[in-house]
XYZ file of C-alpha atoms in Angstrom:
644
model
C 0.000 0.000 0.000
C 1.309 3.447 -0.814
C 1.675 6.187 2.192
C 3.096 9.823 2.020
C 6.485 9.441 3.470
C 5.913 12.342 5.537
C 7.093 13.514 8.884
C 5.611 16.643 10.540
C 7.713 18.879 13.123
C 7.835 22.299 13.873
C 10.104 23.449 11.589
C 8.921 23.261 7.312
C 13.063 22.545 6.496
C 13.315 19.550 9.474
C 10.098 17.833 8.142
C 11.294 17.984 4.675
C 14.570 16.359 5.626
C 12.836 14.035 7.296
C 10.826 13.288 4.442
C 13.422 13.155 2.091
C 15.371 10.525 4.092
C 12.609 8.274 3.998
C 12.625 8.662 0.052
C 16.329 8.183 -0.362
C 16.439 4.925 1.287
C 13.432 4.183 -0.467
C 14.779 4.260 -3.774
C 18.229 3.358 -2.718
C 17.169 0.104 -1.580
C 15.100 -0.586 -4.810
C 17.536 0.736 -7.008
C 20.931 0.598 -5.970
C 22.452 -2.307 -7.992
C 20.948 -0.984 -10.727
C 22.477 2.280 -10.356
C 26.187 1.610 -9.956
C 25.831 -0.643 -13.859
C 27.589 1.223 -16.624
C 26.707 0.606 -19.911
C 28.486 2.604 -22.925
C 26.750 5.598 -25.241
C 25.968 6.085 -27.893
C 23.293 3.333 -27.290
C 20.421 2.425 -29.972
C 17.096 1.529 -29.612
C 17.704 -2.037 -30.860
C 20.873 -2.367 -28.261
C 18.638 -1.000 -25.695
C 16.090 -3.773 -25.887
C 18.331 -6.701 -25.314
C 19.077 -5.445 -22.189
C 16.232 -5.925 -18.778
C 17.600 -3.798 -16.244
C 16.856 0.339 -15.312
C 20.317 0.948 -15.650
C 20.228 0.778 -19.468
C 16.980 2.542 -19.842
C 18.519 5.344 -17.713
C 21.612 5.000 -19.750
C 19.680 5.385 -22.948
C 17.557 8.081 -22.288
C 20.023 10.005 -20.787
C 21.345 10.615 -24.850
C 20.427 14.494 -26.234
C 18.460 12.574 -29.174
C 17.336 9.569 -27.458
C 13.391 8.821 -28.725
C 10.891 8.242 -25.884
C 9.124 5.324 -28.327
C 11.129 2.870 -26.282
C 9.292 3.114 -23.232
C 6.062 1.817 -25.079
C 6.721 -1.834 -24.023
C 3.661 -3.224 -26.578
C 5.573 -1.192 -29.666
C 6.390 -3.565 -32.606
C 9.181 -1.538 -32.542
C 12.827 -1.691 -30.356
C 11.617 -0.980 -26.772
C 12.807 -1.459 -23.374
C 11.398 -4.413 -22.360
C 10.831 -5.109 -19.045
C 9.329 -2.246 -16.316
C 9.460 -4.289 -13.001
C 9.919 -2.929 -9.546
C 13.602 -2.538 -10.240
C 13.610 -0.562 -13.807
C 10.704 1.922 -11.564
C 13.392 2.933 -8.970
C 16.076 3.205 -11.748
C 13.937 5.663 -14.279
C 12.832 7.804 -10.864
C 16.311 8.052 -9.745
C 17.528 9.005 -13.230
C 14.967 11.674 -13.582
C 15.382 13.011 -9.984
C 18.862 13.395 -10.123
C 18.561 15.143 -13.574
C 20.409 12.216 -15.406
C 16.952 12.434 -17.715
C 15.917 15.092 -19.040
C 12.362 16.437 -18.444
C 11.262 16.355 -22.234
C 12.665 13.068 -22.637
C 10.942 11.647 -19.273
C 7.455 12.886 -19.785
C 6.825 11.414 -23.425
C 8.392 8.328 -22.127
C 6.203 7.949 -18.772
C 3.221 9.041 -21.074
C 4.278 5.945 -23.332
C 4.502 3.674 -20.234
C 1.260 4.758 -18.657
C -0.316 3.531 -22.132
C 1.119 0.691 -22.804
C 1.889 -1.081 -18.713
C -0.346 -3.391 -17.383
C -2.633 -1.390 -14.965
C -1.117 -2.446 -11.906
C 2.432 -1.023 -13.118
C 0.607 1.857 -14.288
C -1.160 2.335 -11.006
C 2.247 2.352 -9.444
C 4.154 4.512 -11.733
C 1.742 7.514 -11.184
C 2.001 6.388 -7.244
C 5.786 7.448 -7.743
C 4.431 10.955 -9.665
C 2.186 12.128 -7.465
C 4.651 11.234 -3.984
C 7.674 12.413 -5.853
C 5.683 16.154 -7.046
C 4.525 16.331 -3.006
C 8.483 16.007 -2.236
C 9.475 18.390 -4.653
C 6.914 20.695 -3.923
C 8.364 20.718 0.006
C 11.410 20.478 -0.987
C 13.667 24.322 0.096
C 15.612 23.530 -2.713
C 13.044 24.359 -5.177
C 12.755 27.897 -4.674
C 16.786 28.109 -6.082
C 16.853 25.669 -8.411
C 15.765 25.956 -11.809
C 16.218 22.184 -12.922
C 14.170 21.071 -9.865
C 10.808 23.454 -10.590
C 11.239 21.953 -14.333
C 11.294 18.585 -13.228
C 7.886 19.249 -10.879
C 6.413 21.134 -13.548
C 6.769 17.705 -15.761
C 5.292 15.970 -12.730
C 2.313 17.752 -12.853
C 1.961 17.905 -16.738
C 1.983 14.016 -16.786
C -0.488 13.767 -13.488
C -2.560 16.550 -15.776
C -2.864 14.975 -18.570
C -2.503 11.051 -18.869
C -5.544 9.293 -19.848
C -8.734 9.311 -17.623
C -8.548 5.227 -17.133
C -4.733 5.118 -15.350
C -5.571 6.423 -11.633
C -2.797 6.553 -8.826
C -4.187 4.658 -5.344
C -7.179 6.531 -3.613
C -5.675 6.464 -0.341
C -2.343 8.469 -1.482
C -4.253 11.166 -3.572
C -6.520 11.865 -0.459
C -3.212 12.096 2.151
C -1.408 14.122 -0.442
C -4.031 16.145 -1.352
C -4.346 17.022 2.579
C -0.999 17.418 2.799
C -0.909 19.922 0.356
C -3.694 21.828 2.213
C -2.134 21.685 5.535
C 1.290 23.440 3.729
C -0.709 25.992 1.843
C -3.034 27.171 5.163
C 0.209 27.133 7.169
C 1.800 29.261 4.828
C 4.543 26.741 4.736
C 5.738 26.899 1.172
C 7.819 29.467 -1.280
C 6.804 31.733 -4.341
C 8.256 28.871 -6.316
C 6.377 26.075 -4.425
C 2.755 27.760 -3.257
C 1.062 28.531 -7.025
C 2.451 24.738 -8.202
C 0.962 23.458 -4.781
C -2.199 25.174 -5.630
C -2.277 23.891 -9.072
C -1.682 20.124 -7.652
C -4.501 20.556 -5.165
C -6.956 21.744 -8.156
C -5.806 18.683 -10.356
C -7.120 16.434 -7.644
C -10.582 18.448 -6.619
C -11.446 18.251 -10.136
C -10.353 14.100 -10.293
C -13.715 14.541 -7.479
C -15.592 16.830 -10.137
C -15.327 19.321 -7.764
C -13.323 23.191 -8.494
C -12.694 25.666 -6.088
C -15.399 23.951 -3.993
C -18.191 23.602 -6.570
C -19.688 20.842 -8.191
C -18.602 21.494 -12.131
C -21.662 22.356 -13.843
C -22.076 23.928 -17.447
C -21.881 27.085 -15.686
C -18.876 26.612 -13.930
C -17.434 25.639 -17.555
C -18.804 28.708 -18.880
C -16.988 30.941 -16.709
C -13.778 29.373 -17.380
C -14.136 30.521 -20.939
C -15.762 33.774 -20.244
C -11.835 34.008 -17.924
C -9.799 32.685 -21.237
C -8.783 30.054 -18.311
C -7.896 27.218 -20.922
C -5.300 25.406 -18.355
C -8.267 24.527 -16.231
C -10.582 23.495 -18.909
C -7.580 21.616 -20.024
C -7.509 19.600 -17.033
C -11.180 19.653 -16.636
C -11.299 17.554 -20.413
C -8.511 15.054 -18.515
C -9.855 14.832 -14.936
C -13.503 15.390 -14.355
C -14.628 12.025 -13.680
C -18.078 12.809 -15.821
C -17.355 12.212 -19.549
C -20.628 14.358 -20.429
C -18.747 17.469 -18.492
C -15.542 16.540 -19.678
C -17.414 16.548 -23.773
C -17.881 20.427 -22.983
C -14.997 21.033 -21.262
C -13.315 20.313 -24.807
C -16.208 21.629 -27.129
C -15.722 24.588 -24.934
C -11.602 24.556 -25.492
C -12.208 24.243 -29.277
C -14.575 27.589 -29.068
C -12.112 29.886 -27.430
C -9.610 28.837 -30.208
C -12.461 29.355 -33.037
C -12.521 33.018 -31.108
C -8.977 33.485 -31.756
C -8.162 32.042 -34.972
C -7.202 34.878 -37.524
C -7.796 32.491 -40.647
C -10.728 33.543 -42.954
C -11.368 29.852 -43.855
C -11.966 29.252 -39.847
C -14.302 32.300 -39.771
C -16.471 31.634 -42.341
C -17.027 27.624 -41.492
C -17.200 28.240 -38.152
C -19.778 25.310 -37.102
C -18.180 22.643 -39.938
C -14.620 23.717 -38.283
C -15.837 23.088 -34.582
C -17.619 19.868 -35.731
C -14.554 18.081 -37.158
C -12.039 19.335 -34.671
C -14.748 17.525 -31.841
C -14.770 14.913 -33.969
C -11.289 14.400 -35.298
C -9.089 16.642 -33.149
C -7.818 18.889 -36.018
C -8.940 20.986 -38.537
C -7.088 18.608 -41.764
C -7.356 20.080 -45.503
C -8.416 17.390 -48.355
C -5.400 17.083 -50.233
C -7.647 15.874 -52.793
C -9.649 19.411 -52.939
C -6.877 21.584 -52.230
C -3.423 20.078 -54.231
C 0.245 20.610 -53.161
C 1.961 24.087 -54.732
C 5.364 24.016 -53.092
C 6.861 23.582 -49.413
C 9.798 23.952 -47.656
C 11.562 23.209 -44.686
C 12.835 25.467 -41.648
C 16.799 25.430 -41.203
C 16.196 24.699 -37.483
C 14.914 21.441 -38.071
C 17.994 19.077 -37.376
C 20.140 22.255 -38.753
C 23.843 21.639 -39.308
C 24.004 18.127 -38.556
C 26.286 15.406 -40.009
C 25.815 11.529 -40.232
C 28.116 8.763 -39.694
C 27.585 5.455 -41.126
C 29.554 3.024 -38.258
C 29.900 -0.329 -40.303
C 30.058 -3.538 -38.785
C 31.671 -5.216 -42.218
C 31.907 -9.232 -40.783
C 27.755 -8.809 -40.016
C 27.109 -7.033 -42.716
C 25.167 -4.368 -41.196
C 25.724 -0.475 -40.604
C 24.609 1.679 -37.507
C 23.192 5.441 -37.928
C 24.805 8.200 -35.748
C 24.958 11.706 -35.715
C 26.702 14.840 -34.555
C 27.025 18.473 -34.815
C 29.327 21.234 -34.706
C 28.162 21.561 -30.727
C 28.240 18.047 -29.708
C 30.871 16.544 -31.941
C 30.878 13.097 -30.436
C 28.885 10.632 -32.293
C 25.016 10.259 -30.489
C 21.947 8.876 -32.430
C 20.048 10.155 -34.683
C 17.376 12.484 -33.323
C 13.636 11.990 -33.681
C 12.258 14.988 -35.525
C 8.558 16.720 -35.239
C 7.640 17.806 -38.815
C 4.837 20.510 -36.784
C 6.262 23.517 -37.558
C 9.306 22.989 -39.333
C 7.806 21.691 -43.206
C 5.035 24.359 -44.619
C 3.133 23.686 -47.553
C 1.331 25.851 -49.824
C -1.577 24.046 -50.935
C -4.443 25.492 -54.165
C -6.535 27.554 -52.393
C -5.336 28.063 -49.048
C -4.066 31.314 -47.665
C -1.423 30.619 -45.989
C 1.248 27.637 -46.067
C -0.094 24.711 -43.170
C 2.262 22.459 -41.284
C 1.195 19.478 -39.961
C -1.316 19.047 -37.567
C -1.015 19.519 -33.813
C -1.713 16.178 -31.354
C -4.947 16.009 -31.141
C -5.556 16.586 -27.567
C -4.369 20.118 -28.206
C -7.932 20.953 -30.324
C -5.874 23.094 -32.672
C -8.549 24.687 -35.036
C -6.027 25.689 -37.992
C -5.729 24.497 -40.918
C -3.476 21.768 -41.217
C -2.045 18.958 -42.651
C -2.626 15.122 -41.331
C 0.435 13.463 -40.613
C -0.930 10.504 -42.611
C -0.915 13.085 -45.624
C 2.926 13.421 -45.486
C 5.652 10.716 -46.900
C 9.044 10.573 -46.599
C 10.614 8.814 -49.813
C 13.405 6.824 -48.397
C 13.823 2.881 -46.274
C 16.270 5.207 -43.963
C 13.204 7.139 -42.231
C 9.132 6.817 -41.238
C 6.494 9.376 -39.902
C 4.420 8.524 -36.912
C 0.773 9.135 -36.425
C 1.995 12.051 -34.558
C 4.006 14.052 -37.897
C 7.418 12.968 -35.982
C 10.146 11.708 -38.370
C 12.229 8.554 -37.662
C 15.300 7.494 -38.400
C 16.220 3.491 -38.756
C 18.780 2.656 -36.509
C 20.436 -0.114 -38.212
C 20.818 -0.875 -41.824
C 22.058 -3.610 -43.987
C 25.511 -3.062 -45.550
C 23.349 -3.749 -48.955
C 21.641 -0.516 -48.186
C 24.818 1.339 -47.052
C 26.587 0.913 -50.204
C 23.611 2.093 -51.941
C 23.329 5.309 -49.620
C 27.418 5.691 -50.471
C 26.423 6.214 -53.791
C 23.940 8.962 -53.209
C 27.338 11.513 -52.565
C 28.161 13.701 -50.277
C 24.630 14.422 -48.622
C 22.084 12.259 -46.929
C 18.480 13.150 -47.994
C 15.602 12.344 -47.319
C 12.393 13.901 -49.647
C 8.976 14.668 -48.192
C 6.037 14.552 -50.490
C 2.582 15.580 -49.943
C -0.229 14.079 -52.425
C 2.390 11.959 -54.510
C 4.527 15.426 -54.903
C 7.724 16.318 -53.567
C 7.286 19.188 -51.483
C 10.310 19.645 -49.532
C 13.897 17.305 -48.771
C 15.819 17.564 -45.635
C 19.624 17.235 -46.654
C 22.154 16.088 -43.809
C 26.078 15.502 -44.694
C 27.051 12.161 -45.006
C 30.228 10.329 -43.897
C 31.761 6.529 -43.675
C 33.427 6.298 -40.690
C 36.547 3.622 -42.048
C 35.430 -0.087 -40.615
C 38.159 -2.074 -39.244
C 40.071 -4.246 -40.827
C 38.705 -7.110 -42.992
C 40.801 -10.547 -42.130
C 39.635 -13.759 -43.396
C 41.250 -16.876 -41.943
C 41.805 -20.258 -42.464
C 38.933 -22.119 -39.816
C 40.593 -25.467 -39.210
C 44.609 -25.734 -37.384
C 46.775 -25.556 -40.333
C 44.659 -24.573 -43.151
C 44.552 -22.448 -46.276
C 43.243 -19.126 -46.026
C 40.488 -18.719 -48.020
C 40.442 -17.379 -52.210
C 39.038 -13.924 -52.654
C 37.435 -11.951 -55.861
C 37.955 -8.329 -54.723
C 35.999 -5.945 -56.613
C 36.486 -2.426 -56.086
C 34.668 0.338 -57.496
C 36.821 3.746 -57.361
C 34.325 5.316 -59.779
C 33.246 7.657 -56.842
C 34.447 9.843 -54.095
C 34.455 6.887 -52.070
C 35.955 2.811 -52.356
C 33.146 0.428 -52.310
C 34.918 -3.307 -51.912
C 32.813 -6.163 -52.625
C 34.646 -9.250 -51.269
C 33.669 -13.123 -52.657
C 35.092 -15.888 -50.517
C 33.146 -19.007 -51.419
C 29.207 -18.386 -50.755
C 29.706 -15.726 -48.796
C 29.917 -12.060 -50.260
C 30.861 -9.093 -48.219
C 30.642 -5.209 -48.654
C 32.331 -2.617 -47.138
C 32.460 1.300 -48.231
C 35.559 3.405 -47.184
C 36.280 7.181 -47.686
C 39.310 7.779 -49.886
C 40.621 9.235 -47.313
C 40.517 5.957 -45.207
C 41.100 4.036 -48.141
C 45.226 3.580 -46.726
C 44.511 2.827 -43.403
C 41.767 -0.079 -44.279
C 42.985 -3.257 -45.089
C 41.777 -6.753 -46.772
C 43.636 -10.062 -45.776
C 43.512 -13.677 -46.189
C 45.196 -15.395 -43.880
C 46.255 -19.218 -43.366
C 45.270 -20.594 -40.160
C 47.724 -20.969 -37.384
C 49.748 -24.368 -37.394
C 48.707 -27.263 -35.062
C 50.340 -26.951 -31.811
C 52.597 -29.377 -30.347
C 51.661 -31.672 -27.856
C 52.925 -31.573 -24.461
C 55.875 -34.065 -23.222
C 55.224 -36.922 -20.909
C 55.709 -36.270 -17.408
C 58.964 -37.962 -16.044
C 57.612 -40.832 -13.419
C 58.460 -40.353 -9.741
C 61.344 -42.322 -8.356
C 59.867 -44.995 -5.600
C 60.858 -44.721 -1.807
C 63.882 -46.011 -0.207
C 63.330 -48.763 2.592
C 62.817 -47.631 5.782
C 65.660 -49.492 8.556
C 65.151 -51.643 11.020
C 64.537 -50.364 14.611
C 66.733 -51.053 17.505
C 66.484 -54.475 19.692
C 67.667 -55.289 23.061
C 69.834 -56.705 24.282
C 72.694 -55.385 21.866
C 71.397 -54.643 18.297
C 71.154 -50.821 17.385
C 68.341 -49.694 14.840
C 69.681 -49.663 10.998
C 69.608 -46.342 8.473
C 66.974 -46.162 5.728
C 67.824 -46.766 1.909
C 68.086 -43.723 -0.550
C 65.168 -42.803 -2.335
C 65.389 -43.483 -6.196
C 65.851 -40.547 -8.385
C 62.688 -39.114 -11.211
C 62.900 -39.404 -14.493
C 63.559 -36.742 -16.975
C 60.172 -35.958 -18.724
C 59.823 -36.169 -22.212
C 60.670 -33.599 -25.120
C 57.471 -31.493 -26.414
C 56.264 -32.177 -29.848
C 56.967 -29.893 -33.062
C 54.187 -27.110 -34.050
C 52.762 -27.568 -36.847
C 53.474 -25.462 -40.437
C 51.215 -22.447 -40.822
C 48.298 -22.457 -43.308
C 48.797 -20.947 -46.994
C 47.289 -17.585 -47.046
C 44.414 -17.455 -49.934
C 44.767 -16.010 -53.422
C 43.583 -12.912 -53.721
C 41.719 -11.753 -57.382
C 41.297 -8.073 -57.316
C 39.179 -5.546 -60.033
C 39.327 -2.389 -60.509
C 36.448 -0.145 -61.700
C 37.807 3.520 -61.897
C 37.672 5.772 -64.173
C 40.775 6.005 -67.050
C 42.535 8.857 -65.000
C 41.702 7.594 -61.483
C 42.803 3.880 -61.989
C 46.765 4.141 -61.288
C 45.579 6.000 -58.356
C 43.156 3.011 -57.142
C 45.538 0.623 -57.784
C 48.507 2.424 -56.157
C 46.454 2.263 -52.750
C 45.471 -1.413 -53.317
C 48.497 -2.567 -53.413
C 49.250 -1.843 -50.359
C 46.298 -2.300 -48.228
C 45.077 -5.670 -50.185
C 47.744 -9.049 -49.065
C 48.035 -12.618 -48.534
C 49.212 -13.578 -45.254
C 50.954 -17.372 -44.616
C 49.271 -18.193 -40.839
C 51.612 -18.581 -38.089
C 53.162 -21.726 -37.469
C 52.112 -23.847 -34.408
C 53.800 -23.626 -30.952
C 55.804 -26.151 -30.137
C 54.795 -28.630 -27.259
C 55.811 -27.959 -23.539
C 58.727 -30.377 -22.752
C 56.756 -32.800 -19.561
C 58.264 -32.078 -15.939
C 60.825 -34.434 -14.390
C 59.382 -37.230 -11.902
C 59.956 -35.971 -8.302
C 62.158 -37.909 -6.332
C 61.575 -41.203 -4.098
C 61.252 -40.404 -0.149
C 64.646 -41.344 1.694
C 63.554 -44.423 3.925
C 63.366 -43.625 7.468
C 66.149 -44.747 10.004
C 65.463 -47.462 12.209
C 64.186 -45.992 15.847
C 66.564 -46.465 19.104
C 65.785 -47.998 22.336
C 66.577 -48.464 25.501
C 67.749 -51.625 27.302
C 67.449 -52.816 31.097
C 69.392 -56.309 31.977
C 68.786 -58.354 34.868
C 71.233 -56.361 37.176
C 69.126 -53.269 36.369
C 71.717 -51.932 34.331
C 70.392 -49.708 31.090
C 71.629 -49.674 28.037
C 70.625 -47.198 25.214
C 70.948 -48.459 21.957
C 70.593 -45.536 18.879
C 68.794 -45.591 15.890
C 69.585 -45.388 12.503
C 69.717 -42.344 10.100
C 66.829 -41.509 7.685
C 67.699 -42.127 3.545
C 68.271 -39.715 1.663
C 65.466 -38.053 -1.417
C 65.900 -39.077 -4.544
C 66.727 -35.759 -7.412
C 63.732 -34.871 -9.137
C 63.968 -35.391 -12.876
C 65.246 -32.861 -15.458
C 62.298 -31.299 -17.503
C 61.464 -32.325 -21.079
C 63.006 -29.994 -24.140
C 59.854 -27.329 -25.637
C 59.070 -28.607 -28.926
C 60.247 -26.050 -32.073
C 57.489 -24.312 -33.353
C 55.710 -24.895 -37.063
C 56.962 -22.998 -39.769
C 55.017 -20.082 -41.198
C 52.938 -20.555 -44.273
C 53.793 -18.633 -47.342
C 51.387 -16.081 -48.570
C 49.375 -16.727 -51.569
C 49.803 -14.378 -54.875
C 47.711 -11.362 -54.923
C 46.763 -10.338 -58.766
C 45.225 -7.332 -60.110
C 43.339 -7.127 -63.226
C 41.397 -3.679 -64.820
C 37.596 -4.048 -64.557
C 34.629 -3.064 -67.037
């Protein structure tokens, strides 16, 4: 069961100590092991989702572009996976501590709300609504700007998630009280006070009640009569009547028919409100009113460049990105197309962008999202007009993007016409080296056809070795530093030398006797034997001949060559290490000397009689020679020949 962690003395700093204590430990002992796991950036989507622990998500969504999608865990696409107990206390710890950003965190706990089970979902807004009464208390607040932005984004997502995900009654009554208590008391700063207040309203109106009155259409009507569109705002999410929350957001939609300064608004007034109750946005038919022109704002993922990271062996590529700002490579950012592409359409007055979410009842004309394409595999639009970009690629589709140039772009279209292209420069970063090697102790490397086209500003290698065909693209400017081997195996090893056997004890003597016999020494222990000599390595596998092609232009082919020659080689494997020589045989145990005694005769007259000395060890054996290693294979001959 949830309870406010809350401790009341006399003093408004003690009890928030006290309260924030509670909360520490809280999430510490949730959380901890999660917290001190390091995982390294730039992280995907898709590497995100193998992964079942809070740590990563943290990790993740602690990128400048990371995409909030993941947290949907019913999305077809890459999404964290698993949102236990554990991953709870790691995404609340990240945000608190400012690790995630607030316009990261709210999309993403509006994506989890969605998609959880409800008992998950119950408890995530448990965490919101405990968490905003900390804040709110919390001295801090009044000084720090990162803390009243992370409260506000409390409050936003308590606002405004969907009428069916409830935190547990009994915390929303003892917060709620608790925020009463602070505001009669006068407990609480200019920062705090007016975001208590507006968290106290939030849950009077979750009991259709505002500022102590039943919400009637009255009550609605003088909301609009004050231009107060927050509270009707909430009033649409949180009035537990859906007939009052209905004209809550007809009444939303008629302040904004009010205000709209477009003629086509004023003049179908009633057909505008109709479809924006009905649809949430006012779309234009594409098919009445066709595509002039469009463009694209510079802000919209201005000055960035992409990297294509290959993975050559897998045959797959990773997108990244970077800018002049943040110049270390980060995925690539999700971008909203609201605001940023305008398009003139026949008729229209003025260029539209694409429509606003629905919830915010936008009454201009607009474009639906479903309206706008993007004419490339590398990038989709969601239902909400934000663009996409694939993580991963095939190295198929790579080497067809290297031939595009300099510039990544992807075209927009509206009605079948292209409207607008965003344009991003492009860059190979150079992939390691490609090595191919002999499988099996000994063998061959394996025969390659080498194609390379030099017909661009780049190399694009294709590589044959048997079935198997690999690509890889490379910036001239790589083009020295990347190279393309076959290689034999390494040579059988050696095998190991016997171990010498262990010499076998001496006898031990005999002990003393009376009346007159003293005890005799023990026998020298026998000496190991030298182990035997390692075995030879075996010779290194034949590196692979090598076929290479050139496609290049007449002028350009020396040049290609000239670089091949050096990067492209056959490589004889190593030869196998010789065999560890076996360790001597230990020595044999000395035999112990027989034991002494003493004698008494008849008279009473003692004799001692001594015993005899203890053997001496046996020498351990001398160690076994190492076996020599293999030889090295040779290399196998590397041919060039011009292409068509």
């Amino acid at each position: 069961m949830f309870t406010v962690r809350h401790i009341r003395t006399p003093r408004w700093t003690e009890r928030r100590y006290g309260t924030l204590a509670l909360w520490v430990a809280l999430w510490s002992t949730l959380g901890c092991a999660a917290g001190r796991r390091q995982y390294p950036l730039p992280m995907t989507a898709a590497e995100l989702s193998v992964h079942a622990d809070g740590a990563a998500l943290v990790a993740y969504l602690s990128q400048p572009d990371a995409s909030a999608a993941v947290c949907d865990v019913r999305s077809p696409g890459s999404h964290f996976t698993r949102m236990d107990e554990e991953a709870r206390a790691a995404l609340g710890r990240g945000f608190r501590e400012g690790k995630i950003a607030p316009r990261v965190w709210l999309p993403c706990m509006e994506a989890l709300l969605r998609s959880a089970d409800a008992e998950t979902s119950r408890a995530l807004l448990g965490d919101v609504l405990q968490t905003a009464l900390d804040t709110v208390e919390d001295p801090h607040l009044e000084f720090d700007a990162g803390e009243q932005a992370r409260l506000d984004a409390l409050q936003q997502l308590y606002a405004e998630r969907d009428a069916s995900r409830t935190a547990p009654s009994a915390l929303t009554r003892e917060v709620g009280a608790a925020l009463r208590r602070d505001l009669q008391a006068n407990r609480l700063g200019p920062a705090g006070r007016p975001r208590a207040a507006d968290l106290v309203t939030l849950l009077e109106l979750e009991r259709g009640r505002w500022q102590d009155r039943a919400v009637d259409a009255p009550v609605l009507d003088s909301l609009v009569e004050a231009q107060d569109e927050r509270t009707l705002r909430w009033a649409v999410a949180r009035l537990p009547s859906v007939t009052m929350r209905t004209e809550a957001r007809r009444r939303i939609v008629q302040l904004h028919l009010r205000a709209s300064p477009f003629p086509e608004v004023r003049k179908e007034v009633a057909a505008v409100e109709d479809a924006v109750m009905r649809t949430g946005a006012n779309a234009i038919s594409i098919d009445d009113h066709a595509p002039v022109r469009g463009w694209i704002e510079p802000s919209l993922g201005s000055a960035r460049e992409v990297l294509v990271e290959q993975h050559v062996p897998e045959q797959s590529a990773r997108l990244l990105g970077y800018t002049s700002e943040r110049p270390t490579p980060s995925i690539l950012p999700e971008l909203p197309t609201r605001g940023s592409l305008h398009v003139l359409l026949d008729g229209v007055s003025a260029p539209l962008t694409v429509c606003a979410p629905v919830d915010e009842l936008d009454v201009t004309p607009c474009l639906a999202p479903g309206d706008v394409r993007v004419e490339t595999p590398l990038a989709t639009i969601d239902p909400d007009g934000v663009l996409h970009f694939t993580d991963w690629i095939g190295e198929a589709e790579a080497v067809n993007l290297s031939r595009q140039g300099r510039r990544l772009v992807v075209p927009f279209t509206v009605g079948g016409r292209r409207v607008a292209a965003l344009e991003w420069s492009l860059q190979f970063r150079a992939p390691p080296d490609l090595v191919l090697a002999g499988t099996e102790p000994g063998a061959p490397g394996p025969s390659l056809d080498i194609v390379v086209d030099g017909r661009l500003t780049r190399l694009v290698y294709s590589v044959t070795a048997g079935q198997r065909q690999l690509q890889a693209v490379v910036e001239w400017e790589d083009a020295p530093a990347f190279h393309v081997v076959s290689r034999g195996a390494a040579g059988h090893p050696g095998t190991d030398g016997w171990p010498g056997s262990d010499g076998s004890s001496g006898s031990d003597g005999w002990s003393a006797s009376c009346p007159s016999s003293p005890g005799s020494d023990g026998s020298r222990g026998q000496d190991g034997s030298r182990g035997g000599d390692g075995g030879a390595g075996g010779p290194g596998g034949v590196g692979g001949d090598i076929r290479v092609s050139v496609v290049a232009e007449p002028d350009a082919r020396d040049r290609v060559l000239a670089v091949l020659r050096t990067v492209i080689r056959s490589d004889g494997g190593p030869g196998g290490a010789g065999g560890r020589g076996g360790s001597g045989g230990s020595g044999g145990r000395g035999g112990s000397g027989g034991s002494g005694t003493i004698c008494t005769d008849a008279d009473g007259q003692v004799t001692t009689l001594p015993g005899g000395a203890s053997g001496a060890n046996g020498s351990d054996g001398s160690r076994g020679a190492d076996g020599p290693d293999g030889p090295p294979g040779r290399p196998g001959q590397v041919t060039f020949a011009e292409g068509t």
